[in-house]
Amino acid sequence: MIVHSIESLAALEGEGLRCAIFLAGCPMRCAYCHNPDTWNPRAGREYTPEDLFRKIKRYEPYFRAAGGGVTFSGGEPLLQAGEIVRLGRLLADENISYTIDTSGCVELDEDVKAAVRGAELVICDLKFPDAGTFKEYTGGDFSRVLKFLDFLAAEKIRTWARTVIV
């Protein structure tokens, strides 16, 4: 996994205190992005799932006591969905839950589906409510987001929807 940064006590990345893992890489170029330094998929430190798991475990007493877990954010974390699945298995073995904070802008391949199914919560940052402004301000494809949301609903995956108000 290419990790841009780790926030050991994140309070806004899901329920309770979280260990937030900001993964490198994002296919969109949002005009108001608060993490543009995460766009480059190679700008970060490479970890194996096992190495990152060991690092996360160091913070477990803090996030577990505060009703939290791990959040994968970014950039776009689902660009590294296969790695999230592998790390998710290690977390599950220790009864550590994870959340995914995503824009929903990725193709729904099997790794993405598996990563999302393993999450306790998916936070979907909707960006804009229509295809025109979505494309203008993000450069992304709104139809992918709609397909992603349809998948979450069909699978009955617990979801928070967020958006930016300017």
PDB file of C-alpha atoms in Angstrom:
ATOM      1  CA  MET A   1       0.000   0.000   0.000  1.00  0.00           C
ATOM      2  CA  ILE A   2       1.154   3.518  -0.665  1.00  0.00           C
ATOM      3  CA  VAL A   3       0.308   5.586   2.408  1.00  0.00           C
ATOM      4  CA  HIS A   4       0.407   9.346   2.172  1.00  0.00           C
ATOM      5  CA  SER A   5       0.001   9.886   5.930  1.00  0.00           C
ATOM      6  CA  ILE A   6      -1.436   8.493   9.139  1.00  0.00           C
ATOM      7  CA  GLU A   7      -3.464  10.422  11.683  1.00  0.00           C
ATOM      8  CA  SER A   8      -3.393   8.410  14.891  1.00  0.00           C
ATOM      9  CA  LEU A   9      -6.300  10.182  16.641  1.00  0.00           C
ATOM     10  CA  ALA A  10      -8.717  11.362  13.967  1.00  0.00           C
ATOM     11  CA  ALA A  11     -12.042  12.655  15.272  1.00  0.00           C
ATOM     12  CA  LEU A  12     -13.889  13.460  12.027  1.00  0.00           C
ATOM     13  CA  GLU A  13     -13.290  10.334   9.981  1.00  0.00           C
ATOM     14  CA  GLY A  14     -16.130   8.166  11.275  1.00  0.00           C
ATOM     15  CA  GLU A  15     -17.478   7.135  14.658  1.00  0.00           C
ATOM     16  CA  GLY A  16     -15.344   7.530  17.775  1.00  0.00           C
ATOM     17  CA  LEU A  17     -11.642   8.236  17.603  1.00  0.00           C
ATOM     18  CA  ARG A  18     -10.071   6.721  14.511  1.00  0.00           C
ATOM     19  CA  CYS A  19      -6.696   5.774  13.178  1.00  0.00           C
ATOM     20  CA  ALA A  20      -7.025   7.419   9.763  1.00  0.00           C
ATOM     21  CA  ILE A  21      -4.901   6.031   6.952  1.00  0.00           C
ATOM     22  CA  PHE A  22      -4.671   8.495   4.056  1.00  0.00           C
ATOM     23  CA  LEU A  23      -3.825   6.483   0.958  1.00  0.00           C
ATOM     24  CA  ALA A  24      -2.035   8.003  -2.012  1.00  0.00           C
ATOM     25  CA  GLY A  25      -3.691   8.553  -5.363  1.00  0.00           C
ATOM     26  CA  CYS A  26      -6.870  10.146  -6.647  1.00  0.00           C
ATOM     27  CA  PRO A  27      -8.343  10.163 -10.163  1.00  0.00           C
ATOM     28  CA  MET A  28     -10.273  13.397  -9.605  1.00  0.00           C
ATOM     29  CA  ARG A  29      -9.061  16.980  -9.387  1.00  0.00           C
ATOM     30  CA  CYS A  30     -11.633  18.673  -7.171  1.00  0.00           C
ATOM     31  CA  ALA A  31     -11.431  22.442  -7.245  1.00  0.00           C
ATOM     32  CA  TYR A  32     -11.761  22.640  -3.442  1.00  0.00           C
ATOM     33  CA  CYS A  33      -9.737  19.559  -2.473  1.00  0.00           C
ATOM     34  CA  HIS A  34      -8.352  19.763   1.051  1.00  0.00           C
ATOM     35  CA  ASN A  35      -5.789  17.001   0.351  1.00  0.00           C
ATOM     36  CA  PRO A  36      -4.297  17.762  -3.099  1.00  0.00           C
ATOM     37  CA  ASP A  37      -0.964  16.426  -1.896  1.00  0.00           C
ATOM     38  CA  THR A  38      -2.582  12.951  -1.933  1.00  0.00           C
ATOM     39  CA  TRP A  39      -3.348  13.019  -5.669  1.00  0.00           C
ATOM     40  CA  ASN A  40      -0.045  11.458  -6.753  1.00  0.00           C
ATOM     41  CA  PRO A  41      -0.366   7.652  -6.414  1.00  0.00           C
ATOM     42  CA  ARG A  42       3.380   7.311  -5.759  1.00  0.00           C
ATOM     43  CA  ALA A  43       3.760  10.150  -3.229  1.00  0.00           C
ATOM     44  CA  GLY A  44       3.963   8.328   0.042  1.00  0.00           C
ATOM     45  CA  ARG A  45       5.506   5.470   1.936  1.00  0.00           C
ATOM     46  CA  GLU A  46       4.992   1.897   0.839  1.00  0.00           C
ATOM     47  CA  TYR A  47       3.784  -0.593   3.431  1.00  0.00           C
ATOM     48  CA  THR A  48       2.873  -4.233   3.232  1.00  0.00           C
ATOM     49  CA  PRO A  49      -0.532  -4.936   4.792  1.00  0.00           C
ATOM     50  CA  GLU A  50       1.312  -6.718   7.619  1.00  0.00           C
ATOM     51  CA  ASP A  51       3.603  -3.736   8.315  1.00  0.00           C
ATOM     52  CA  LEU A  52       0.712  -1.292   8.312  1.00  0.00           C
ATOM     53  CA  PHE A  53      -1.280  -3.615  10.571  1.00  0.00           C
ATOM     54  CA  ARG A  54       1.549  -3.594  13.120  1.00  0.00           C
ATOM     55  CA  LYS A  55       1.612   0.209  13.022  1.00  0.00           C
ATOM     56  CA  ILE A  56      -2.171   0.422  13.477  1.00  0.00           C
ATOM     57  CA  LYS A  57      -2.036  -1.985  16.432  1.00  0.00           C
ATOM     58  CA  ARG A  58       0.158   0.521  18.316  1.00  0.00           C
ATOM     59  CA  TYR A  59      -2.798   2.950  18.351  1.00  0.00           C
ATOM     60  CA  GLU A  60      -5.455   0.377  19.205  1.00  0.00           C
ATOM     61  CA  PRO A  61      -5.754   1.200  22.922  1.00  0.00           C
ATOM     62  CA  TYR A  62      -6.697   4.775  22.037  1.00  0.00           C
ATOM     63  CA  PHE A  63      -9.243   4.179  19.285  1.00  0.00           C
ATOM     64  CA  ARG A  64     -10.758   1.101  20.941  1.00  0.00           C
ATOM     65  CA  ALA A  65     -11.328   2.955  24.255  1.00  0.00           C
ATOM     66  CA  ALA A  66     -13.102   5.736  22.331  1.00  0.00           C
ATOM     67  CA  GLY A  67     -15.401   3.463  20.318  1.00  0.00           C
ATOM     68  CA  GLY A  68     -13.480   3.894  17.079  1.00  0.00           C
ATOM     69  CA  GLY A  69     -11.472   1.895  14.606  1.00  0.00           C
ATOM     70  CA  VAL A  70      -9.570   2.459  11.398  1.00  0.00           C
ATOM     71  CA  THR A  71     -10.612   4.720   8.509  1.00  0.00           C
ATOM     72  CA  PHE A  72      -9.172   4.492   5.017  1.00  0.00           C
ATOM     73  CA  SER A  73      -9.286   7.888   3.327  1.00  0.00           C
ATOM     74  CA  GLY A  74      -7.169   9.669   0.799  1.00  0.00           C
ATOM     75  CA  GLY A  75      -6.886  10.620  -2.006  1.00  0.00           C
ATOM     76  CA  GLU A  76      -9.209   7.887  -3.123  1.00  0.00           C
ATOM     77  CA  PRO A  77      -8.674   4.823  -0.931  1.00  0.00           C
ATOM     78  CA  LEU A  78     -10.545   2.443  -3.219  1.00  0.00           C
ATOM     79  CA  LEU A  79      -7.784   2.773  -5.823  1.00  0.00           C
ATOM     80  CA  GLN A  80      -5.971   0.413  -3.434  1.00  0.00           C
ATOM     81  CA  ALA A  81      -9.005  -1.772  -2.696  1.00  0.00           C
ATOM     82  CA  GLY A  82      -7.116  -5.064  -2.995  1.00  0.00           C
ATOM     83  CA  GLU A  83      -4.696  -3.947  -0.314  1.00  0.00           C
ATOM     84  CA  ILE A  84      -7.581  -2.793   1.899  1.00  0.00           C
ATOM     85  CA  VAL A  85      -9.094  -6.274   1.577  1.00  0.00           C
ATOM     86  CA  ARG A  86      -5.819  -7.908   2.642  1.00  0.00           C
ATOM     87  CA  LEU A  87      -5.328  -5.525   5.568  1.00  0.00           C
ATOM     88  CA  GLY A  88      -9.025  -5.818   6.428  1.00  0.00           C
ATOM     89  CA  ARG A  89      -8.605  -9.539   7.027  1.00  0.00           C
ATOM     90  CA  LEU A  90      -5.816  -8.855   9.529  1.00  0.00           C
ATOM     91  CA  LEU A  91      -7.950  -6.225  11.258  1.00  0.00           C
ATOM     92  CA  ALA A  92     -10.960  -8.571  11.392  1.00  0.00           C
ATOM     93  CA  ASP A  93      -8.832 -11.259  13.059  1.00  0.00           C
ATOM     94  CA  GLU A  94      -8.270  -8.761  15.897  1.00  0.00           C
ATOM     95  CA  ASN A  95     -11.889  -7.546  15.932  1.00  0.00           C
ATOM     96  CA  ILE A  96     -10.859  -4.100  14.628  1.00  0.00           C
ATOM     97  CA  SER A  97     -13.426  -2.547  12.323  1.00  0.00           C
ATOM     98  CA  TYR A  98     -12.758  -0.216   9.432  1.00  0.00           C
ATOM     99  CA  THR A  99     -14.538   2.575   7.614  1.00  0.00           C
ATOM    100  CA  ILE A 100     -13.924   3.722   4.043  1.00  0.00           C
ATOM    101  CA  ASP A 101     -14.130   7.442   3.232  1.00  0.00           C
ATOM    102  CA  THR A 102     -14.531   7.593  -0.552  1.00  0.00           C
ATOM    103  CA  SER A 103     -15.837   9.730  -3.365  1.00  0.00           C
ATOM    104  CA  GLY A 104     -17.378   6.639  -4.966  1.00  0.00           C
ATOM    105  CA  CYS A 105     -15.695   7.514  -8.263  1.00  0.00           C
ATOM    106  CA  VAL A 106     -14.043   4.142  -8.940  1.00  0.00           C
ATOM    107  CA  GLU A 107     -15.008   1.198 -11.108  1.00  0.00           C
ATOM    108  CA  LEU A 108     -16.908  -1.442  -9.165  1.00  0.00           C
ATOM    109  CA  ASP A 109     -14.473  -4.312  -9.637  1.00  0.00           C
ATOM    110  CA  GLU A 110     -14.346  -7.341  -7.331  1.00  0.00           C
ATOM    111  CA  ASP A 111     -11.668  -5.829  -5.064  1.00  0.00           C
ATOM    112  CA  VAL A 112     -13.730  -2.654  -4.578  1.00  0.00           C
ATOM    113  CA  LYS A 113     -16.843  -4.694  -3.809  1.00  0.00           C
ATOM    114  CA  ALA A 114     -14.936  -6.854  -1.307  1.00  0.00           C
ATOM    115  CA  ALA A 115     -13.336  -3.850   0.414  1.00  0.00           C
ATOM    116  CA  VAL A 116     -16.698  -2.116   0.766  1.00  0.00           C
ATOM    117  CA  ARG A 117     -18.449  -5.271   1.980  1.00  0.00           C
ATOM    118  CA  GLY A 118     -15.826  -5.629   4.716  1.00  0.00           C
ATOM    119  CA  ALA A 119     -16.335  -2.096   6.022  1.00  0.00           C
ATOM    120  CA  GLU A 120     -18.486  -1.278   9.049  1.00  0.00           C
ATOM    121  CA  LEU A 121     -19.342   2.040   7.384  1.00  0.00           C
ATOM    122  CA  VAL A 122     -18.815   3.771   4.046  1.00  0.00           C
ATOM    123  CA  ILE A 123     -18.631   7.551   4.067  1.00  0.00           C
ATOM    124  CA  CYS A 124     -19.408   8.737   0.554  1.00  0.00           C
ATOM    125  CA  ASP A 125     -18.405  12.300  -0.258  1.00  0.00           C
ATOM    126  CA  LEU A 126     -20.933  13.194  -2.934  1.00  0.00           C
ATOM    127  CA  LYS A 127     -19.143  16.370  -4.104  1.00  0.00           C
ATOM    128  CA  PHE A 128     -22.011  17.715  -6.294  1.00  0.00           C
ATOM    129  CA  PRO A 129     -25.600  16.567  -6.918  1.00  0.00           C
ATOM    130  CA  ASP A 130     -25.622  16.635 -10.725  1.00  0.00           C
ATOM    131  CA  ALA A 131     -23.423  15.449 -13.565  1.00  0.00           C
ATOM    132  CA  GLY A 132     -22.663  18.899 -14.988  1.00  0.00           C
ATOM    133  CA  THR A 133     -21.264  20.570 -11.888  1.00  0.00           C
ATOM    134  CA  PHE A 134     -19.659  17.303 -10.802  1.00  0.00           C
ATOM    135  CA  LYS A 135     -17.671  17.154 -14.046  1.00  0.00           C
ATOM    136  CA  GLU A 136     -16.865  20.887 -13.983  1.00  0.00           C
ATOM    137  CA  TYR A 137     -15.490  20.949 -10.424  1.00  0.00           C
ATOM    138  CA  THR A 138     -14.002  17.461 -10.068  1.00  0.00           C
ATOM    139  CA  GLY A 139     -13.152  16.245 -13.551  1.00  0.00           C
ATOM    140  CA  GLY A 140     -14.842  12.974 -12.577  1.00  0.00           C
ATOM    141  CA  ASP A 141     -17.628  10.810 -13.956  1.00  0.00           C
ATOM    142  CA  PHE A 142     -20.875  11.212 -11.974  1.00  0.00           C
ATOM    143  CA  SER A 143     -22.341   8.002 -13.411  1.00  0.00           C
ATOM    144  CA  ARG A 144     -19.687   6.015 -11.503  1.00  0.00           C
ATOM    145  CA  VAL A 145     -20.793   7.640  -8.250  1.00  0.00           C
ATOM    146  CA  LEU A 146     -24.429   6.767  -8.971  1.00  0.00           C
ATOM    147  CA  LYS A 147     -23.476   3.138  -9.692  1.00  0.00           C
ATOM    148  CA  PHE A 148     -21.455   3.059  -6.480  1.00  0.00           C
ATOM    149  CA  LEU A 149     -24.398   4.405  -4.466  1.00  0.00           C
ATOM    150  CA  ASP A 150     -26.722   1.863  -6.103  1.00  0.00           C
ATOM    151  CA  PHE A 151     -24.311  -0.907  -5.081  1.00  0.00           C
ATOM    152  CA  LEU A 152     -24.221   0.335  -1.472  1.00  0.00           C
ATOM    153  CA  ALA A 153     -28.033   0.404  -1.355  1.00  0.00           C
ATOM    154  CA  ALA A 154     -28.445  -3.025  -2.966  1.00  0.00           C
ATOM    155  CA  GLU A 155     -25.935  -4.558  -0.541  1.00  0.00           C
ATOM    156  CA  LYS A 156     -27.517  -2.718   2.412  1.00  0.00           C
ATOM    157  CA  ILE A 157     -24.115  -1.317   3.376  1.00  0.00           C
ATOM    158  CA  ARG A 158     -24.266   1.265   6.130  1.00  0.00           C
ATOM    159  CA  THR A 159     -23.530   4.620   4.494  1.00  0.00           C
ATOM    160  CA  TRP A 160     -23.072   8.243   5.462  1.00  0.00           C
ATOM    161  CA  ALA A 161     -23.436  10.740   2.633  1.00  0.00           C
ATOM    162  CA  ARG A 162     -21.417  13.954   2.879  1.00  0.00           C
ATOM    163  CA  THR A 163     -21.125  16.935   0.630  1.00  0.00           C
ATOM    164  CA  VAL A 164     -19.346  20.260   0.562  1.00  0.00           C
ATOM    165  CA  ILE A 165     -21.357  23.431   1.017  1.00  0.00           C
ATOM    166  CA  VAL A 166     -19.713  26.493  -0.488  1.00  0.00           C
TER     167      VAL A 166
END
